[in-house]
Amino acid sequence: MQRILVTGGAGFIGSHLCKRLLDEGNEVLCLDNFSTGSRRNIRPFLAHPNFGLITHDITVPISLEVDRIYHLASPASPVRYQHQPVMTVRTNVQGSLTALDLARATGATILQASTSEIYGDPEVHPQTESYWGRVNPIGPRSCYDEGKRCAETLFFDYRRQYGIPIKVARIFNTYGPHMEADDGRVVSNFIVQALAGDDITLYGDGSQTRSFCYVADMVEGLVKLMATPESFTGPVNLGNPHEVTMRELAASIIRLTGSRSRLTFLPLPQDDPKRRCPDIALAKRELGWEPRIPFEEGLAATIAHFKKEGRD
Ligand code: NAD
Ligand code: UDP
C-alpha cells in the first residue's frame, strides 16, 4: 500500500486515476482547488477509508508525507486556460515548483502530466519525443504551452540538481466520462450539441486532426509509467495514434447519437494546431502499453455519460 498524492484529483483524468489507485488498495490524497474540477467527480470516494481530500491551491507550498505524486493540477481546456492566462502560467510554473519541492522533501517519485501542446503546431508528423516543437511564445495558447514546457524544464532540472525520481508523460487529447459539459473541448462540445439537437460548431473547415485516447487507457498508461525503473524518466508520449479530422469526429458523434444536428462553421482560433498524432513506439517498448479501447466504443460510453448527466 502506497500513500499517493494526486494533484488535480477532482478533475477529469485525476478522478479516474484516484479511483484506479484506490481500487488497487492504495491510500489516495486528492489535492484540488476546484477551479476546473468538480466535487461530483470525487463524491463516490469521499466515504472511502483510504481517500483524503485536501482543498488547496498547488501554487501555495504544502507539507505532506507521501510515497508518490501524480501532478495533474492545471486547467486543460483551451477555453478554461485562456480565461485566466496568468493563473495558468502560475499554476504550471509555481505549482510545479510546489509539487517538486514536496517530492524532494519526501523522496517521493513524481510524475508530471505534460502535454502534446509541448509540440505546438508541429512540422513533424506523427510527433516523436525527440521533436522540440513549434510553439508561439506570445500567443493565446502560450500560457499553457510555455507553462507546460517550463514545467518539463523544472522536472529535469530537479532531477539534474537534486537527483529526484521523475516521470514525464506527454498526454495527447483524452476523452471520456467526467469531462465537463461546458469546458469547451471538442468531444464534450459536439456530444452536448448533438444530444440537444443544436448545431455542431466546427472551427475552421474541420480538416484539422486530433488523436483521441479513452480515459481508461490513459490512466493505465500513467500507472505503468509510474511503475517503470527509476532510470526511465521519459518524456514519453501517451495517446491513441488513431487520427481523425474534426469533420469525421462530428459525423461519428451525429451517427452514434442519432442526432439531427447540422454543421455550422466558425472561425479557427489563433494558433490552433493543424495535425496532431502521437508516435507511441517508446511507450510500447518501455511501458508495454498501447491503447485498447476502440474509438467508437469510447465515444459510445462518453455519450452514455452525458445522457445520464442530462437526466440527473
Ligand atoms: P481538468 O481541468 O479536468 O483537471 C485539472 C484539475 O486541476 C481540476 O480538478 C482543477 O480544479 C485542478 N487545478 C487547477 N489549478 C489548480 C491549482 N492551482 N491548485 C490545485 N488544483 C488545481 O483537466 P484534465 O483534462 O483532467 O487534465 C489533467 C492534467 O492532464 C492537466 O495537467 C492537463 O494539462 C493534462 N493534460 C490533459 C489532456 C486532456 O486531453 N485531457 C491532454 C494533455 C494534458
Ligand atoms: N474544435 C471545434 N469545435 C469546438 C471545439 C473545438 O472544431 O466546438 C476544434 C478546435 O479548433 C481544435 C480541435 O477541435 O482544432 C480540438 O480542440 P480542443 O479544444 O478539444 O483541444 P486542443 O487539442 O485544441 O487543445
Short mmCIF file of C-alpha atoms and ligand atoms in Angstrom, two decimals:
data_model
loop_
_atom_site.label_atom_id
_atom_site.label_comp_id
_atom_site.label_asym_id
_atom_site.label_seq_id
_atom_site.Cartn_x
_atom_site.Cartn_y
_atom_site.Cartn_z
CA MET A 1 0.00 0.00 0.00
CA GLN A 2 1.40 3.34 -1.07
CA ARG A 3 0.41 6.84 0.07
CA ILE A 4 -0.22 8.63 -3.20
CA LEU A 5 -0.91 12.31 -3.82
CA VAL A 6 -2.91 13.22 -6.93
CA THR A 7 -2.84 16.97 -7.57
CA GLY A 8 -5.81 17.94 -9.72
CA GLY A 9 -7.51 14.75 -8.48
CA ALA A 10 -11.02 16.20 -8.77
CA GLY A 11 -10.59 16.84 -12.49
CA PHE A 12 -11.48 14.70 -15.47
CA ILE A 13 -8.38 12.44 -15.67
CA GLY A 14 -7.48 12.87 -11.99
CA SER A 15 -10.77 11.46 -10.71
CA HIS A 16 -10.39 8.30 -12.84
CA LEU A 17 -6.82 7.98 -11.60
CA CYS A 18 -7.92 8.33 -7.93
CA LYS A 19 -10.45 5.52 -8.45
CA ARG A 20 -7.88 3.25 -10.06
CA LEU A 21 -5.35 3.85 -7.26
CA LEU A 22 -7.99 3.27 -4.54
CA ASP A 23 -9.14 0.07 -6.28
CA GLU A 24 -5.53 -1.16 -6.13
CA GLY A 25 -5.58 -0.73 -2.33
CA ASN A 26 -3.56 2.48 -2.02
CA GLU A 27 -4.17 5.44 0.25
CA VAL A 28 -5.04 8.37 -2.03
CA LEU A 29 -4.78 12.06 -1.20
CA CYS A 30 -6.59 14.24 -3.73
CA LEU A 31 -5.39 17.86 -3.74
CA ASP A 32 -7.54 20.28 -5.72
CA ASN A 33 -8.75 23.89 -5.65
CA PHE A 34 -11.85 23.04 -7.76
CA SER A 35 -11.07 25.76 -10.31
CA THR A 36 -11.92 23.45 -13.22
CA GLY A 37 -12.63 20.17 -11.43
CA SER A 38 -15.81 19.14 -9.70
CA ARG A 39 -16.87 17.69 -6.34
CA ARG A 40 -19.25 15.44 -8.26
CA ASN A 41 -16.24 13.59 -9.75
CA ILE A 42 -14.91 12.55 -6.33
CA ARG A 43 -18.17 12.25 -4.38
CA PRO A 44 -18.18 8.42 -4.64
CA PHE A 45 -14.80 8.24 -2.82
CA LEU A 46 -15.43 10.74 -0.01
CA ALA A 47 -16.58 8.00 2.39
CA HIS A 48 -13.77 5.62 1.37
CA PRO A 49 -11.47 4.98 4.38
CA ASN A 50 -8.34 5.29 2.19
CA PHE A 51 -9.35 8.56 0.50
CA GLY A 52 -8.47 12.04 1.70
CA LEU A 53 -9.40 15.39 0.16
CA ILE A 54 -7.12 18.41 0.53
CA THR A 55 -8.73 21.59 -0.74
CA HIS A 56 -5.66 23.62 -1.61
CA ASP A 57 -4.10 25.74 -4.35
CA ILE A 58 -0.95 23.98 -5.59
CA THR A 59 0.82 27.32 -6.10
CA VAL A 60 0.98 27.59 -2.29
CA PRO A 61 3.65 25.45 -0.54
CA ILE A 62 2.39 22.44 1.39
CA SER A 63 3.96 19.81 3.62
CA LEU A 64 2.72 16.17 3.48
CA GLU A 65 4.13 12.66 3.83
CA VAL A 66 3.67 10.78 0.54
CA ASP A 67 5.39 7.98 -1.44
CA ARG A 68 4.29 9.03 -4.93
CA ILE A 69 2.94 12.17 -6.59
CA TYR A 70 0.89 12.36 -9.78
CA HIS A 71 0.99 16.07 -10.65
CA LEU A 72 -2.07 16.88 -12.75
CA ALA A 73 -3.19 20.23 -11.32
CA SER A 74 -3.67 22.60 -14.28
CA PRO A 75 -6.57 23.69 -16.42
CA ALA A 76 -6.52 21.70 -19.67
CA SER A 77 -9.27 23.02 -21.93
CA PRO A 78 -8.23 25.94 -24.18
CA VAL A 79 -11.33 27.92 -23.17
CA ARG A 80 -10.57 27.45 -19.46
CA TYR A 81 -6.80 28.00 -19.59
CA GLN A 82 -7.17 31.16 -21.69
CA HIS A 83 -9.83 32.57 -19.33
CA GLN A 84 -7.16 33.44 -16.71
CA PRO A 85 -3.86 33.09 -18.58
CA VAL A 86 -1.68 34.49 -15.78
CA MET A 87 -3.13 31.96 -13.36
CA THR A 88 -2.45 29.23 -15.93
CA VAL A 89 1.25 30.15 -16.08
CA ARG A 90 1.39 30.48 -12.29
CA THR A 91 -0.25 27.08 -11.79
CA ASN A 92 2.09 25.33 -14.20
CA VAL A 93 5.31 27.02 -13.05
CA GLN A 94 4.79 27.86 -9.36
CA GLY A 95 2.52 24.82 -8.91
CA SER A 96 5.17 22.51 -10.35
CA LEU A 97 7.76 24.05 -8.01
CA THR A 98 5.48 23.29 -5.05
CA ALA A 99 4.97 19.70 -6.20
CA LEU A 100 8.68 19.20 -6.91
CA ASP A 101 9.71 20.66 -3.52
CA LEU A 102 7.31 18.23 -1.89
CA ALA A 103 8.86 15.34 -3.86
CA ARG A 104 12.32 16.48 -2.82
CA ALA A 105 11.35 16.75 0.85
CA THR A 106 9.65 13.33 0.96
CA GLY A 107 11.74 11.31 -1.52
CA ALA A 108 8.53 10.57 -3.47
CA THR A 109 8.62 9.72 -7.17
CA ILE A 110 6.80 12.48 -9.05
CA LEU A 111 5.00 12.18 -12.39
CA GLN A 112 4.23 15.24 -14.48
CA ALA A 113 1.08 15.37 -16.62
CA SER A 114 2.68 17.16 -19.55
CA THR A 115 1.00 17.57 -22.91
CA SER A 116 1.21 17.22 -26.67
CA GLU A 117 0.97 21.05 -26.68
CA ILE A 118 4.71 20.92 -25.99
CA TYR A 119 4.95 20.27 -29.77
CA GLY A 120 2.77 23.31 -30.65
CA ASP A 121 1.67 23.37 -34.30
CA PRO A 122 4.11 20.63 -35.35
CA GLU A 123 6.17 20.25 -38.52
CA VAL A 124 6.95 16.63 -37.62
CA HIS A 125 4.21 14.05 -38.03
CA PRO A 126 3.47 11.89 -36.09
CA GLN A 127 5.16 13.58 -33.14
CA THR A 128 8.10 11.78 -31.52
CA GLU A 129 9.57 12.68 -28.14
CA SER A 130 12.79 13.85 -29.79
CA TYR A 131 10.94 16.67 -31.62
CA TRP A 132 11.43 20.04 -29.85
CA GLY A 133 8.20 21.56 -31.13
CA ARG A 134 6.96 24.74 -32.77
CA VAL A 135 5.33 26.93 -30.15
CA ASN A 136 4.35 30.59 -30.37
CA PRO A 137 5.72 32.11 -27.13
CA ILE A 138 3.34 35.12 -27.14
CA GLY A 139 0.02 33.80 -28.47
CA PRO A 140 -3.23 33.00 -26.66
CA ARG A 141 -2.22 29.33 -26.15
CA SER A 142 1.25 30.22 -24.83
CA CYS A 143 0.20 30.46 -21.18
CA TYR A 144 -0.48 26.73 -21.30
CA ASP A 145 2.11 25.58 -23.86
CA GLU A 146 5.01 27.54 -22.40
CA GLY A 147 3.82 26.90 -18.82
CA LYS A 148 3.95 23.16 -19.52
CA ARG A 149 7.30 23.46 -21.31
CA CYS A 150 8.76 25.32 -18.31
CA ALA A 151 7.31 22.65 -16.01
CA GLU A 152 9.18 19.97 -18.00
CA THR A 153 12.36 22.06 -17.66
CA LEU A 154 11.85 22.22 -13.89
CA PHE A 155 11.30 18.47 -13.66
CA PHE A 156 14.55 17.73 -15.47
CA ASP A 157 16.46 20.42 -13.53
CA TYR A 158 15.24 18.98 -10.20
CA ARG A 159 16.47 15.61 -11.45
CA ARG A 160 19.86 17.03 -12.54
CA GLN A 161 20.39 19.25 -9.48
CA TYR A 162 18.79 17.19 -6.68
CA GLY A 163 18.63 13.68 -8.19
CA ILE A 164 14.91 13.21 -7.52
CA PRO A 165 12.99 10.41 -9.31
CA ILE A 166 10.80 11.92 -12.04
CA LYS A 167 8.48 10.71 -14.82
CA VAL A 168 7.15 12.95 -17.59
CA ALA A 169 4.10 11.89 -19.62
CA ARG A 170 3.19 13.87 -22.74
CA ILE A 171 -0.56 13.35 -22.79
CA PHE A 172 -2.42 13.67 -26.09
CA ASN A 173 -6.14 14.52 -26.35
CA THR A 174 -8.05 12.37 -23.88
CA TYR A 175 -11.83 11.96 -23.61
CA GLY A 176 -14.43 10.08 -21.60
CA PRO A 177 -16.88 10.38 -18.69
CA HIS A 178 -16.26 13.25 -16.20
CA MET A 179 -15.40 15.75 -18.94
CA GLU A 180 -17.27 18.93 -18.02
CA ALA A 181 -20.18 19.61 -20.37
CA ASP A 182 -19.27 23.29 -20.66
CA ASP A 183 -15.47 23.27 -20.67
CA GLY A 184 -15.27 23.91 -24.40
CA ARG A 185 -13.29 20.84 -25.52
CA VAL A 186 -14.33 19.38 -28.81
CA VAL A 187 -15.62 15.95 -27.75
CA SER A 188 -17.82 17.33 -24.96
CA ASN A 189 -18.99 20.25 -27.12
CA PHE A 190 -20.03 18.00 -30.01
CA ILE A 191 -21.79 15.42 -27.81
CA VAL A 192 -23.71 18.05 -25.84
CA GLN A 193 -24.70 19.80 -29.08
CA ALA A 194 -25.72 16.55 -30.78
CA LEU A 195 -27.84 15.40 -27.81
CA ALA A 196 -29.61 18.78 -27.70
CA GLY A 197 -30.14 18.84 -31.49
CA ASP A 198 -28.15 22.09 -31.68
CA ASP A 199 -25.76 22.97 -34.50
CA ILE A 200 -22.34 21.30 -34.25
CA THR A 201 -19.71 24.07 -34.07
CA LEU A 202 -16.79 23.21 -36.36
CA TYR A 203 -13.91 25.66 -36.13
CA GLY A 204 -12.24 26.43 -39.45
CA ASP A 205 -13.11 23.95 -42.20
CA GLY A 206 -12.90 20.99 -39.83
CA SER A 207 -9.93 19.44 -41.64
CA GLN A 208 -7.60 19.79 -38.61
CA THR A 209 -6.85 16.48 -36.90
CA ARG A 210 -6.55 15.15 -33.36
CA SER A 211 -5.99 11.66 -31.98
CA PHE A 212 -8.28 10.81 -29.07
CA CYS A 213 -7.42 8.43 -26.25
CA TYR A 214 -10.10 6.97 -23.97
CA VAL A 215 -9.52 7.92 -20.32
CA ALA A 216 -9.24 4.31 -19.03
CA ASP A 217 -6.37 3.71 -21.46
CA MET A 218 -4.71 6.95 -20.36
CA VAL A 219 -4.93 6.04 -16.66
CA GLU A 220 -3.40 2.64 -17.46
CA GLY A 221 -0.51 4.40 -19.24
CA LEU A 222 0.10 6.78 -16.31
CA VAL A 223 0.12 3.92 -13.78
CA LYS A 224 2.51 1.91 -15.96
CA LEU A 225 4.80 4.91 -16.35
CA MET A 226 4.93 5.42 -12.57
CA ALA A 227 5.93 1.74 -12.19
CA THR A 228 8.97 1.97 -14.52
CA PRO A 229 12.51 1.74 -13.06
CA GLU A 230 13.99 4.97 -11.68
CA SER A 231 16.33 5.21 -14.68
CA PHE A 232 13.35 5.77 -17.01
CA THR A 233 12.21 9.40 -16.81
CA GLY A 234 10.53 9.97 -20.16
CA PRO A 235 9.33 12.23 -21.64
CA VAL A 236 7.04 9.65 -23.16
CA ASN A 237 4.03 10.19 -25.41
CA LEU A 238 0.75 8.73 -24.14
CA GLY A 239 -2.10 8.89 -26.60
CA ASN A 240 -4.04 6.99 -29.21
CA PRO A 241 -2.48 7.13 -32.69
CA HIS A 242 -5.93 6.81 -34.34
CA GLU A 243 -6.06 10.23 -36.08
CA VAL A 244 -9.35 11.84 -37.18
CA THR A 245 -10.40 15.17 -38.66
CA MET A 246 -12.88 17.26 -36.67
CA ARG A 247 -15.37 16.73 -39.50
CA GLU A 248 -15.03 12.96 -39.09
CA LEU A 249 -15.46 13.35 -35.33
CA ALA A 250 -18.66 15.35 -35.85
CA ALA A 251 -20.01 12.73 -38.29
CA SER A 252 -19.29 9.87 -35.83
CA ILE A 253 -21.00 11.67 -32.95
CA ILE A 254 -24.04 12.57 -35.08
CA ARG A 255 -24.36 8.92 -36.14
CA LEU A 256 -23.85 7.44 -32.66
CA THR A 257 -26.36 9.82 -31.05
CA GLY A 258 -28.87 9.51 -33.92
CA SER A 259 -28.94 13.33 -33.87
CA ARG A 260 -30.44 15.63 -36.50
CA SER A 261 -27.91 18.36 -35.71
CA ARG A 262 -26.33 20.20 -38.63
CA LEU A 263 -22.82 21.53 -39.01
CA THR A 264 -22.03 25.21 -38.56
CA PHE A 265 -18.60 26.65 -39.34
CA LEU A 266 -16.96 29.21 -37.02
CA PRO A 267 -13.53 30.91 -37.27
CA LEU A 268 -10.49 28.78 -36.46
CA PRO A 269 -8.90 30.01 -33.18
CA GLN A 270 -5.41 31.53 -33.45
CA ASP A 271 -2.50 29.02 -33.39
CA ASP A 272 -4.85 26.02 -33.46
CA PRO A 273 -2.57 23.05 -34.32
CA LYS A 274 -3.41 21.59 -37.77
CA ARG A 275 -2.38 18.00 -37.17
CA ARG A 276 -1.70 16.03 -34.03
CA CYS A 277 -0.89 12.36 -33.66
CA PRO A 278 1.44 10.61 -31.22
CA ASP A 279 4.24 8.25 -32.13
CA ILE A 280 3.88 5.77 -29.25
CA ALA A 281 6.79 3.44 -30.05
CA LEU A 282 8.61 4.48 -26.86
CA ALA A 283 5.57 3.81 -24.65
CA LYS A 284 5.07 0.41 -26.29
CA ARG A 285 8.71 -0.50 -25.73
CA GLU A 286 9.33 0.88 -22.22
CA LEU A 287 5.87 0.58 -20.65
CA GLY A 288 4.42 -2.33 -22.64
CA TRP A 289 1.44 -0.01 -23.14
CA GLU A 290 -0.85 0.86 -26.00
CA PRO A 291 -4.48 1.99 -26.06
CA ARG A 292 -7.07 -0.81 -26.20
CA ILE A 293 -10.48 0.90 -26.36
CA PRO A 294 -11.70 1.41 -29.96
CA PHE A 295 -12.75 4.99 -30.72
CA GLU A 296 -16.45 4.29 -31.32
CA GLU A 297 -16.68 2.22 -28.12
CA GLY A 298 -15.15 5.06 -26.08
CA LEU A 299 -17.40 7.60 -27.77
CA ALA A 300 -20.49 5.47 -27.01
CA ALA A 301 -19.50 5.29 -23.31
CA THR A 302 -18.93 9.07 -23.24
CA ILE A 303 -22.28 9.74 -24.91
CA ALA A 304 -23.99 7.47 -22.34
CA HIS A 305 -22.33 9.52 -19.57
CA PHE A 306 -23.63 12.84 -20.94
CA LYS A 307 -27.13 11.36 -21.45
CA LYS A 308 -27.17 10.22 -17.81
CA GLU A 309 -25.91 13.63 -16.64
CA GLY A 310 -28.75 15.25 -18.54
CA ARG A 311 -31.25 13.07 -16.62
CA ASP A 312 -29.66 13.57 -13.15
P1 NAD B 1 -9.25 19.17 -15.61
O1 NAD B 1 -9.37 20.64 -15.78
O2 NAD B 1 -10.48 18.34 -15.66
O3 NAD B 1 -8.48 18.81 -14.25
C1 NAD B 1 -7.49 19.63 -13.70
C2 NAD B 1 -7.71 19.69 -12.20
O4 NAD B 1 -6.70 20.52 -11.61
C3 NAD B 1 -9.05 20.30 -11.83
O5 NAD B 1 -9.70 19.48 -10.86
C4 NAD B 1 -8.69 21.66 -11.25
O6 NAD B 1 -9.64 22.13 -10.30
C5 NAD B 1 -7.32 21.39 -10.67
N1 NAD B 1 -6.50 22.59 -10.54
C6 NAD B 1 -6.26 23.54 -11.49
N2 NAD B 1 -5.47 24.50 -10.99
C7 NAD B 1 -5.18 24.16 -9.71
C8 NAD B 1 -4.43 24.75 -8.68
N3 NAD B 1 -3.80 25.93 -8.86
N4 NAD B 1 -4.35 24.11 -7.49
C9 NAD B 1 -4.98 22.93 -7.28
N5 NAD B 1 -5.74 22.33 -8.23
C10 NAD B 1 -5.83 22.93 -9.42
O7 NAD B 1 -8.20 18.67 -16.72
P2 NAD B 1 -7.82 17.19 -17.19
O8 NAD B 1 -8.29 17.04 -18.58
O9 NAD B 1 -8.23 16.22 -16.16
O10 NAD B 1 -6.24 17.33 -17.22
C11 NAD B 1 -5.43 16.85 -16.15
C12 NAD B 1 -3.97 17.10 -16.48
O11 NAD B 1 -3.62 16.42 -17.68
C13 NAD B 1 -3.63 18.57 -16.69
O12 NAD B 1 -2.36 18.83 -16.14
C14 NAD B 1 -3.58 18.71 -18.19
O13 NAD B 1 -2.71 19.73 -18.60
C15 NAD B 1 -3.06 17.33 -18.60
N6 NAD B 1 -3.47 17.01 -19.98
C16 NAD B 1 -4.77 16.70 -20.25
C17 NAD B 1 -5.14 16.42 -21.57
C18 NAD B 1 -6.57 16.04 -21.93
O14 NAD B 1 -6.87 15.83 -23.13
N7 NAD B 1 -7.49 15.92 -21.00
C19 NAD B 1 -4.19 16.48 -22.60
C20 NAD B 1 -2.88 16.82 -22.27
C21 NAD B 1 -2.52 17.07 -20.95
N1 UDP B 2 -12.98 22.48 -32.04
C1 UDP B 2 -14.08 22.59 -32.89
N2 UDP B 2 -15.29 22.89 -32.33
C2 UDP B 2 -15.47 23.04 -30.98
C3 UDP B 2 -14.34 22.90 -30.14
C4 UDP B 2 -13.11 22.65 -30.70
O1 UDP B 2 -13.98 22.43 -34.11
O2 UDP B 2 -16.61 23.28 -30.55
C5 UDP B 2 -11.68 22.12 -32.63
C6 UDP B 2 -10.52 23.01 -32.20
O3 UDP B 2 -10.42 24.13 -33.06
C7 UDP B 2 -9.33 22.06 -32.33
C8 UDP B 2 -9.92 20.69 -32.01
O4 UDP B 2 -11.34 20.83 -32.16
O5 UDP B 2 -8.87 22.05 -33.67
C9 UDP B 2 -9.60 20.22 -30.60
O6 UDP B 2 -9.96 21.24 -29.71
P1 UDP B 2 -9.91 21.08 -28.12
O7 UDP B 2 -10.27 22.41 -27.54
O8 UDP B 2 -10.71 19.91 -27.68
O9 UDP B 2 -8.40 20.70 -27.77
P2 UDP B 2 -6.95 21.13 -28.33
O10 UDP B 2 -6.42 19.87 -28.90
O11 UDP B 2 -7.08 22.20 -29.37
O12 UDP B 2 -6.24 21.59 -27.13
#
